[in-house]
Short mmCIF file of C-alpha atoms and ligand atoms in Angstrom, two decimals:
data_model
loop_
_atom_site.label_atom_id
_atom_site.label_comp_id
_atom_site.label_asym_id
_atom_site.label_seq_id
_atom_site.Cartn_x
_atom_site.Cartn_y
_atom_site.Cartn_z
CA MET W 1 8.82 140.50 16.65
CA VAL W 2 12.32 139.10 16.35
CA TYR W 3 12.93 139.56 20.08
CA GLY W 4 9.47 138.20 20.89
CA GLY W 5 9.57 134.65 19.64
CA MET W 6 8.67 135.73 16.07
CA ARG W 7 5.00 136.12 17.06
CA GLY W 8 2.88 137.12 14.10
CA ILE W 9 5.64 136.81 11.47
CA ARG W 10 4.12 135.12 8.43
CA GLY W 11 6.91 132.86 7.23
CA LEU W 12 5.56 129.34 6.73
CA VAL W 13 3.27 127.54 4.30
CA THR W 14 1.31 124.75 6.01
CA GLU W 15 -1.56 123.21 4.06
CA THR W 16 -2.81 120.76 6.67
CA SER W 17 -4.37 123.05 9.27
CA VAL W 18 -4.83 126.69 10.25
CA LEU W 19 -5.16 128.03 13.80
CA ASP W 20 -7.58 130.89 14.42
CA PRO W 21 -6.82 132.73 17.70
CA ASP W 22 -10.50 132.77 18.73
CA GLU W 23 -11.94 129.67 17.15
CA GLY W 24 -8.99 127.30 17.43
CA ILE W 25 -7.78 124.71 14.99
CA ARG W 26 -9.34 123.75 11.66
CA PHE W 27 -7.96 120.70 9.90
CA ARG W 28 -8.21 121.38 6.16
CA GLY W 29 -11.03 123.78 6.93
CA TYR W 30 -12.90 121.46 9.32
CA SER W 31 -13.30 122.36 12.99
CA ILE W 32 -13.00 119.57 15.58
CA PRO W 33 -16.81 119.20 15.98
CA GLU W 34 -17.13 119.07 12.18
CA CYS W 35 -14.42 116.39 11.98
CA GLN W 36 -16.32 114.42 14.61
CA LYS W 37 -19.38 114.55 12.36
CA VAL W 38 -17.80 113.69 9.01
CA LEU W 39 -14.85 111.41 9.69
CA PRO W 40 -15.25 107.61 9.82
CA THR W 41 -15.32 105.74 13.13
CA PHE W 42 -14.17 102.17 13.82
CA GLY W 43 -16.25 99.83 11.64
CA GLY W 44 -18.66 102.73 11.05
CA LYS W 45 -20.14 102.07 14.50
CA GLY W 46 -17.63 103.61 16.90
CA GLU W 47 -18.08 106.82 18.87
CA GLU W 48 -14.93 108.76 18.03
CA MET W 49 -13.29 109.67 14.72
CA LEU W 50 -10.44 107.46 13.56
CA PRO W 51 -6.99 109.11 13.39
CA GLU W 52 -6.61 107.21 10.12
CA GLY W 53 -9.42 109.30 8.63
CA LEU W 54 -7.93 112.49 9.98
CA PHE W 55 -4.58 111.62 8.40
CA TRP W 56 -6.30 111.09 5.04
CA LEU W 57 -7.96 114.50 5.44
CA LEU W 58 -4.66 116.19 6.40
CA VAL W 59 -2.79 114.71 3.44
CA THR W 60 -5.42 114.99 0.69
CA GLY W 61 -7.75 117.74 1.87
CA ASP W 62 -10.71 115.38 1.29
CA VAL W 63 -12.93 113.65 3.81
CA PRO W 64 -12.29 109.91 3.37
CA THR W 65 -14.93 107.26 2.94
CA GLN W 66 -15.04 104.43 5.47
CA ALA W 67 -13.23 102.21 2.96
CA GLN W 68 -10.45 104.77 2.52
CA ALA W 69 -9.94 105.13 6.28
CA ASP W 70 -9.95 101.34 6.61
CA ALA W 71 -7.35 101.12 3.84
CA ILE W 72 -5.04 103.37 5.90
CA THR W 73 -5.60 101.06 8.90
CA LYS W 74 -4.56 98.09 6.79
CA GLU W 75 -1.45 99.88 5.51
CA TRP W 76 -0.38 100.81 9.03
CA ASN W 77 -1.03 97.31 10.38
CA ASP W 78 1.07 95.86 7.54
CA ARG W 79 3.97 98.24 8.16
CA ALA W 80 4.13 98.09 11.97
CA ALA W 81 7.07 95.69 12.49
CA LEU W 82 10.22 97.13 14.08
CA PRO W 83 13.77 96.27 13.07
CA ASN W 84 15.55 94.18 15.71
CA HIS W 85 18.19 96.79 16.47
CA VAL W 86 15.50 99.25 17.58
CA ILE W 87 13.90 96.67 19.90
CA THR W 88 17.32 95.84 21.37
CA MET W 89 18.06 99.52 21.84
CA LEU W 90 14.73 100.15 23.59
CA ASN W 91 15.24 97.15 25.86
CA ASN W 92 18.65 98.44 26.91
CA PHE W 93 17.70 101.97 27.89
CA PRO W 94 18.15 102.71 31.60
CA SER W 95 14.92 103.11 33.52
CA ASN W 96 15.85 106.67 34.51
CA LEU W 97 15.91 107.82 30.87
CA HIS W 98 12.77 109.93 30.29
CA PRO W 99 10.19 108.24 28.03
CA MET W 100 10.43 111.15 25.56
CA SER W 101 14.22 110.72 25.28
CA GLN W 102 13.69 107.02 24.60
CA PHE W 103 11.00 107.82 22.05
CA SER W 104 13.12 110.36 20.19
CA ALA W 105 16.23 108.15 20.21
CA ALA W 106 14.29 105.16 18.87
CA ILE W 107 12.79 107.26 16.07
CA THR W 108 16.26 108.47 15.12
CA ALA W 109 17.46 104.85 15.04
CA LEU W 110 14.54 103.89 12.80
CA ASN W 111 16.15 105.92 10.04
CA SER W 112 18.02 102.73 9.10
CA GLU W 113 14.70 101.97 7.34
CA SER W 114 14.39 105.26 5.46
CA LYS W 115 13.38 104.77 1.85
CA PHE W 116 13.91 108.48 1.22
CA ALA W 117 17.51 108.39 2.50
CA GLN W 118 18.20 105.36 0.32
CA ALA W 119 16.58 106.90 -2.76
CA TYR W 120 18.50 110.15 -2.21
CA ALA W 121 21.76 108.22 -1.97
CA ASP W 122 20.79 106.48 -5.22
CA GLY W 123 20.33 109.86 -6.92
CA VAL W 124 16.53 110.04 -7.18
CA LYS W 125 15.12 113.09 -8.98
CA LYS W 126 13.78 115.98 -6.88
CA ALA W 127 10.30 115.68 -8.40
CA LEU W 128 10.02 112.19 -6.87
CA TYR W 129 11.22 113.06 -3.35
CA TRP W 130 7.69 113.27 -2.01
CA GLU W 131 6.90 109.68 -2.98
CA TYR W 132 9.69 108.34 -0.77
CA VAL W 133 8.79 110.74 2.03
CA TYR W 134 5.23 109.42 1.77
CA GLU W 135 6.54 105.83 2.13
CA ASP W 136 8.64 106.80 5.16
CA ALA W 137 5.71 108.70 6.66
CA MET W 138 3.43 105.67 6.38
CA ASP W 139 6.10 103.32 7.75
CA MET W 140 6.98 105.58 10.66
CA ILE W 141 3.40 106.30 11.73
CA ALA W 142 2.73 102.55 11.58
CA LYS W 143 5.71 101.77 13.83
CA LEU W 144 5.29 104.47 16.50
CA PRO W 145 2.63 102.74 18.63
CA THR W 146 4.86 99.68 18.98
CA VAL W 147 7.86 101.85 19.91
CA ALA W 148 5.73 103.74 22.43
CA ALA W 149 4.22 100.55 23.88
CA ILE W 150 7.64 98.93 24.38
CA ILE W 151 8.81 102.04 26.26
CA TYR W 152 5.68 101.89 28.44
CA ARG W 153 5.98 98.22 29.25
CA ASN W 154 9.70 98.41 29.93
CA LEU W 155 9.25 101.29 32.35
CA PHE W 156 5.92 100.52 33.96
CA ARG W 157 4.95 96.88 33.28
CA GLU W 158 8.11 94.96 34.23
CA GLY W 159 9.25 94.67 30.63
CA THR W 160 6.37 92.42 29.60
CA SER W 161 6.26 91.97 25.84
CA VAL W 162 3.78 93.71 23.58
CA GLY W 163 1.35 91.48 21.71
CA ALA W 164 1.10 91.11 17.96
CA ILE W 165 -0.84 93.56 15.78
CA ASP W 166 -4.43 92.40 15.20
CA PRO W 167 -5.05 93.02 11.49
CA LYS W 168 -8.80 93.29 12.07
CA LYS W 169 -8.41 96.19 14.46
CA ASP W 170 -7.43 99.84 13.97
CA TRP W 171 -4.29 101.79 14.86
CA SER W 172 -5.63 103.05 18.21
CA TRP W 173 -7.05 99.66 19.27
CA ASN W 174 -3.72 98.00 18.57
CA PHE W 175 -1.91 100.76 20.46
CA THR W 176 -4.05 100.48 23.59
CA ASP W 177 -3.88 96.69 23.37
CA MET W 178 -0.07 96.79 23.20
CA LEU W 179 -0.04 99.18 26.16
CA GLY W 180 -2.11 96.57 28.04
CA TYR W 181 -5.50 98.32 28.31
CA GLU W 182 -8.77 96.53 27.62
CA ASP W 183 -11.48 99.06 28.35
CA PRO W 184 -13.17 99.89 25.01
CA TYR W 185 -13.75 103.46 26.19
CA PHE W 186 -10.03 103.92 26.76
CA THR W 187 -9.61 102.92 23.13
CA GLU W 188 -12.30 105.43 22.09
CA LEU W 189 -10.51 108.05 24.18
CA MET W 190 -7.26 107.20 22.43
CA ARG W 191 -8.89 107.59 18.99
CA LEU W 192 -10.05 111.05 20.00
CA TYR W 193 -6.73 111.89 21.67
CA LEU W 194 -4.61 110.76 18.72
CA ALA W 195 -6.81 112.71 16.29
CA ILE W 196 -6.95 116.04 18.13
CA HIS W 197 -3.26 116.30 19.07
CA SER W 198 -2.13 115.63 15.50
CA ASP W 199 -1.69 119.07 14.01
CA HIS W 200 -1.75 122.73 15.10
CA GLU W 201 -0.60 124.54 11.95
CA GLY W 202 3.10 125.00 11.19
CA GLY W 203 4.65 127.40 13.68
CA ASN W 204 4.46 125.41 16.94
CA VAL W 205 7.80 124.09 18.16
CA SER W 206 7.37 120.42 17.19
CA ALA W 207 5.88 121.03 13.73
CA HIS W 208 8.25 123.86 12.91
CA THR W 209 11.31 121.89 14.04
CA CYS W 210 10.31 118.89 11.96
CA HIS W 211 9.72 121.13 8.94
CA LEU W 212 13.03 122.98 9.42
CA VAL W 213 15.13 119.84 9.80
CA GLY W 214 13.32 118.25 6.85
CA SER W 215 14.25 121.25 4.71
CA ALA W 216 17.88 120.07 4.93
CA LEU W 217 16.55 116.84 3.33
CA SER W 218 17.14 114.98 6.57
CA ASP W 219 14.83 111.98 6.22
CA PRO W 220 11.40 111.90 7.92
CA TYR W 221 12.71 109.86 10.89
CA LEU W 222 15.52 112.30 11.68
CA SER W 223 13.21 115.27 11.14
CA PHE W 224 10.41 113.95 13.30
CA ALA W 225 12.79 112.90 16.09
CA ALA W 226 14.04 116.51 16.17
CA GLY W 227 10.44 117.68 16.45
CA MET W 228 9.92 115.29 19.36
CA ASN W 229 12.84 116.85 21.23
CA GLY W 230 10.94 120.12 20.97
CA LEU W 231 7.67 118.53 22.06
CA ALA W 232 9.53 117.35 25.17
CA GLY W 233 9.88 120.94 26.43
CA PRO W 234 7.71 122.01 29.41
CA LEU W 235 6.29 125.04 27.57
CA HIS W 236 5.10 122.73 24.74
CA GLY W 237 4.07 119.05 24.91
CA LEU W 238 5.58 118.25 28.30
CA ALA W 239 2.90 120.55 29.76
CA ASN W 240 0.49 117.57 29.82
CA GLN W 241 2.86 115.89 32.30
CA GLU W 242 3.39 119.16 34.20
CA VAL W 243 -0.36 119.70 34.61
CA LEU W 244 -0.80 116.37 36.38
CA VAL W 245 2.29 116.89 38.52
CA TRP W 246 0.93 120.32 39.54
CA VAL W 247 -2.64 119.10 40.17
CA THR W 248 -1.39 116.11 42.18
CA LYS W 249 0.73 118.39 44.37
CA LEU W 250 -2.25 120.68 44.79
CA ARG W 251 -4.40 117.77 46.04
CA GLU W 252 -1.65 116.61 48.39
CA GLU W 253 -1.16 120.07 49.84
CA ILE W 254 -4.71 121.42 50.10
CA GLY W 255 -6.89 118.35 49.54
CA ASP W 256 -10.10 117.79 47.55
CA ASN W 257 -13.36 119.75 47.65
CA VAL W 258 -11.66 122.99 48.59
CA PRO W 259 -13.44 126.33 48.14
CA PRO W 260 -12.45 128.58 45.20
CA GLU W 261 -10.57 130.97 47.52
CA LYS W 262 -8.20 128.18 48.55
CA LEU W 263 -7.60 127.31 44.89
CA ARG W 264 -6.92 130.98 44.14
CA GLU W 265 -4.35 131.07 46.94
CA TYR W 266 -2.63 127.97 45.61
CA ILE W 267 -2.49 129.39 42.07
CA TRP W 268 -1.08 132.69 43.34
CA ASP W 269 1.47 130.73 45.31
CA THR W 270 2.60 129.01 42.09
CA LEU W 271 2.84 132.36 40.28
CA ASN W 272 4.65 134.06 43.15
CA LYS W 273 7.29 131.33 43.02
CA GLY W 274 7.91 132.44 39.43
CA GLN W 275 6.35 129.32 37.91
CA VAL W 276 3.76 129.09 35.15
CA VAL W 277 0.36 127.47 35.64
CA PRO W 278 0.75 124.54 33.27
CA GLY W 279 -2.06 123.90 30.79
CA TYR W 280 -3.06 127.55 30.61
CA GLY W 281 -2.07 130.16 28.04
CA HIS W 282 -1.08 129.89 24.40
CA ALA W 283 1.14 131.70 21.94
CA VAL W 284 -1.65 132.01 19.35
CA LEU W 285 -5.00 131.07 20.92
CA ARG W 286 -6.94 133.78 22.74
CA LYS W 287 -9.94 131.69 23.82
CA THR W 288 -10.41 128.26 25.39
CA ASP W 289 -8.77 125.62 23.20
CA PRO W 290 -11.44 123.53 21.40
CA ARG W 291 -9.18 120.52 22.07
CA TYR W 292 -9.73 121.22 25.79
CA LEU W 293 -13.48 121.50 25.23
CA VAL W 294 -13.81 118.24 23.31
CA GLN W 295 -11.95 116.40 26.06
CA ARG W 296 -14.22 118.07 28.62
CA GLU W 297 -17.24 116.80 26.68
CA PHE W 298 -15.76 113.29 26.73
CA ALA W 299 -15.33 113.56 30.51
CA GLN W 300 -18.86 114.89 31.00
CA LYS W 301 -20.15 111.87 29.11
CA HIS W 302 -17.95 109.12 30.52
CA LEU W 303 -16.66 110.26 33.93
CA PRO W 304 -18.92 113.07 35.17
CA ASN W 305 -18.41 112.24 38.85
CA ASP W 306 -14.67 111.68 38.82
CA PRO W 307 -13.09 113.81 41.59
CA LEU W 308 -10.10 114.78 39.45
CA PHE W 309 -12.41 115.89 36.62
CA LYS W 310 -14.36 117.97 39.14
CA LEU W 311 -11.13 119.60 40.30
CA VAL W 312 -10.04 120.32 36.72
CA SER W 313 -13.47 121.88 36.11
CA GLU W 314 -13.13 124.04 39.23
CA LEU W 315 -9.70 125.18 38.06
CA PHE W 316 -11.33 126.16 34.74
CA GLU W 317 -13.53 128.51 36.81
CA VAL W 318 -10.70 130.02 38.84
CA VAL W 319 -7.39 130.03 36.90
CA PRO W 320 -8.43 132.40 34.07
CA ASP W 321 -9.41 135.14 36.56
CA VAL W 322 -6.11 134.82 38.42
CA LEU W 323 -4.05 134.88 35.22
CA THR W 324 -6.02 137.92 34.06
CA GLU W 325 -5.27 139.64 37.37
CA LEU W 326 -1.58 138.89 36.84
CA GLY W 327 -1.86 141.40 34.02
CA LYS W 328 0.66 140.14 31.51
CA VAL W 329 -0.77 136.82 30.28
CA LYS W 330 -2.25 137.28 26.79
CA ASN W 331 -4.45 134.19 26.97
CA PRO W 332 -5.69 133.12 30.42
CA TRP W 333 -7.71 130.20 29.04
CA PRO W 334 -6.86 126.47 29.16
CA ASN W 335 -5.06 124.69 26.34
CA VAL W 336 -5.19 121.03 25.28
CA ASP W 337 -2.78 119.92 28.00
CA ALA W 338 -4.99 121.07 30.89
CA HIS W 339 -7.42 118.23 30.29
CA SER W 340 -5.73 115.20 28.79
CA GLY W 341 -4.14 113.87 32.00
CA VAL W 342 -7.38 113.61 33.96
CA LEU W 343 -8.86 111.32 31.29
CA LEU W 344 -5.79 109.10 31.19
CA GLN W 345 -5.74 108.86 35.00
CA TYR W 346 -9.38 107.80 35.05
CA TYR W 347 -8.66 104.80 32.81
CA GLY W 348 -5.69 103.78 34.93
CA MET W 349 -2.77 105.32 33.08
CA LYS W 350 -1.19 106.98 36.10
CA GLU W 351 2.33 107.41 34.77
CA MET W 352 2.44 111.15 34.14
CA ASN W 353 5.90 111.27 32.60
CA TYR W 354 4.61 109.04 29.80
CA TYR W 355 1.85 111.40 28.64
CA THR W 356 3.96 113.41 26.22
CA VAL W 357 4.79 110.21 24.31
CA LEU W 358 1.07 109.86 23.49
CA PHE W 359 1.10 113.44 22.23
CA GLY W 360 4.15 112.55 20.15
CA VAL W 361 2.54 109.51 18.52
CA SER W 362 -0.36 111.74 17.51
CA ARG W 363 1.81 114.63 16.30
CA SER W 364 3.39 112.31 13.71
CA LEU W 365 0.17 112.56 11.67
CA GLY W 366 0.37 116.30 11.19
CA CYS W 367 4.16 116.53 10.85
CA MET W 368 4.26 113.77 8.25
CA ALA W 369 1.28 115.06 6.26
CA SER W 370 3.03 118.43 6.06
CA MET W 371 6.37 116.92 5.15
CA ILE W 372 4.85 115.07 2.18
CA TRP W 373 3.65 118.46 0.90
CA ASP W 374 6.94 120.21 1.70
CA ARG W 375 8.74 117.80 -0.61
CA ALA W 376 5.95 117.84 -3.23
CA PHE W 377 6.30 121.64 -3.38
CA GLY W 378 10.07 121.22 -3.61
CA LEU W 379 10.56 123.75 -0.80
CA PRO W 380 14.19 124.82 -0.45
CA ILE W 381 16.38 124.61 2.63
CA GLU W 382 15.04 127.03 5.27
CA ARG W 383 17.42 129.87 6.00
CA PRO W 384 15.93 133.09 7.40
CA LYS W 385 18.16 136.13 7.83
CA SER W 386 19.41 137.12 11.26
CA PHE W 387 21.05 140.37 12.36
CA ASP W 388 22.91 141.37 15.48
CA THR W 389 21.37 144.05 17.72
CA PRO W 390 23.33 146.91 16.07
CA GLY W 391 22.01 145.61 12.74
CA TYR W 392 18.40 145.78 13.93
CA LYS W 393 18.99 149.22 15.44
CA LYS W 394 20.22 150.39 12.05
CA LEU W 395 17.25 148.76 10.33
CA VAL W 396 14.72 150.65 12.45
CA LYS W 397 16.92 153.77 12.57
CA ALA W 398 17.12 153.63 16.38
CA SER W 399 19.96 155.49 18.07
N1 LIG D 1 1.16 130.88 33.88
C1 LIG D 1 1.93 131.92 34.29
N2 LIG D 1 2.43 132.84 33.46
C2 LIG D 1 2.10 132.75 32.16
C3 LIG D 1 1.27 131.73 31.66
C4 LIG D 1 0.80 130.76 32.58
N3 LIG D 1 0.05 129.73 32.19
N4 LIG D 1 1.12 131.91 30.34
C5 LIG D 1 1.84 133.00 30.01
N5 LIG D 1 2.44 133.51 31.11
C6 LIG D 1 3.36 134.63 31.20
C7 LIG D 1 4.57 134.36 30.33
O1 LIG D 1 5.50 133.52 31.01
C8 LIG D 1 5.07 135.76 30.07
O2 LIG D 1 5.76 136.20 31.23
P1 LIG D 1 7.13 137.07 31.12
O3 LIG D 1 6.78 138.27 30.30
O4 LIG D 1 7.48 137.37 32.55
O5 LIG D 1 8.12 136.18 30.44
C9 LIG D 1 3.78 136.55 29.94
O6 LIG D 1 2.78 135.80 30.64
C10 LIG D 1 3.32 136.79 28.54
O7 LIG D 1 3.27 135.54 27.87
P2 LIG D 1 2.21 135.28 26.68
O8 LIG D 1 2.54 136.21 25.57
O9 LIG D 1 0.83 135.31 27.23
O10 LIG D 1 2.52 133.77 26.31
P3 LIG D 1 3.68 133.20 25.33
O11 LIG D 1 3.16 133.26 23.94
O12 LIG D 1 4.97 133.85 25.59
O13 LIG D 1 3.80 131.71 25.84
C11 LIG D 1 2.97 129.61 26.55
C12 LIG D 1 2.81 130.76 25.55
C13 LIG D 1 2.05 128.46 26.15
C14 LIG D 1 4.44 129.12 26.49
C15 LIG D 1 2.62 130.12 27.97
O14 LIG D 1 1.25 130.52 28.01
C16 LIG D 1 2.89 129.10 29.06
O15 LIG D 1 4.02 129.04 29.54
N6 LIG D 1 1.87 128.29 29.47
C17 LIG D 1 2.05 127.24 30.45
C18 LIG D 1 2.71 126.02 29.76
C19 LIG D 1 1.75 125.32 28.82
O16 LIG D 1 0.61 125.03 29.17
N7 LIG D 1 2.24 125.00 27.62
C20 LIG D 1 1.46 124.17 26.66
C21 LIG D 1 0.99 124.96 25.43
C22 LIG D 1 0.27 124.05 24.47
C23 LIG D 1 1.22 123.07 23.85
O17 LIG D 1 2.13 123.48 23.11
O18 LIG D 1 1.11 121.86 24.09
#
């Protein structure tokens, strides 16, 4: 286990969600389809669950009323303003700095606003830590869409300025508006996207990193920025960018409407070059990710004839067999990242290297909900024991 990425070691307490290898994620006991049924939508009349409602569920364990979800919207709208130094910093990043690096750096810089760091410096009692972490969590989540939208506009929209927050609208509407998108279904997609990417229990790289760094009592901004640097890895959140890069290359090289045998050849070609097929496989899941399936349902409803969606569906038919033939892949089924890009492309967001930032905005909900509980439990600094190889040999009495 210690040489194998700590698979299966039970070493974390995470209240917000639990991942079953076959069924997938449950947020506080609710599966994704159940969340879609019980969580509030925008104004009670929207199609998709509000991330605000999911955050309430993650933090409290209770399904919120419409009024409670709306109260979170109001809080986030009220707390969205960025300090000037962060805007200046964002506007001065070079255009060749990856959007995730910009995102992480800006979050780190936001720690000038940390109420927890200030309270700690003022000698606040340990029993009250969680209250300041809660304040930071609410502030940070509120500010992330504006940070992300400035990065997007600076890189892809000639630095045009983001509009003001509309207090009558929700977190996702304001985010898509600041990004410059008007299609109401893109906003519905974003509500779904920001809800389902939020949390995946505690051991994934971004959540675990945030939890670990937070255990040193680094404030929520520093902790979450660290988690974002993990999300930026190609085996984790960057896979949503990698999927689109891979699929685009596939289309360029072998074209559209190709028979399954041609797709098989292309997939084998990728594997023979020693590369992974992005968007497939998982360290815990052993069946198709329900986050993939819910995005597939969205596509079936809103873009059934889109050529890229058709290709992604064909890959769903072919890739698992090829990965099974490879013989070593424990889960040949698609994960969340195999489907998100096709939806974003359909609504006009073509900039693949931006996709992980959207994942990051969403992941703040789960990481922050967990961090509030970490401090409420008064969890100590994390410090597992390591041995050298001779030490492990001795432990298992190997010669
Ligand atoms: N394509 C090719 N090979 C794969 C593979 C894939 N999609 N998934 C796993 N493998 C390989 C592994 O690289 C490993 O090979 P080696 O023994 O030669 O190193 C072998 O199969 C066994 O790996 P595993 O136990 O099945 O998978 P891990 O738990 O080690 O890794 C993951 C999980 C996600 C990193 C891996 O499946 C992968 O690299 N997938 C592609 C990248 C991806 O989609 N990541 C996103 C995951 C979701 C997220 O975090 O956002």
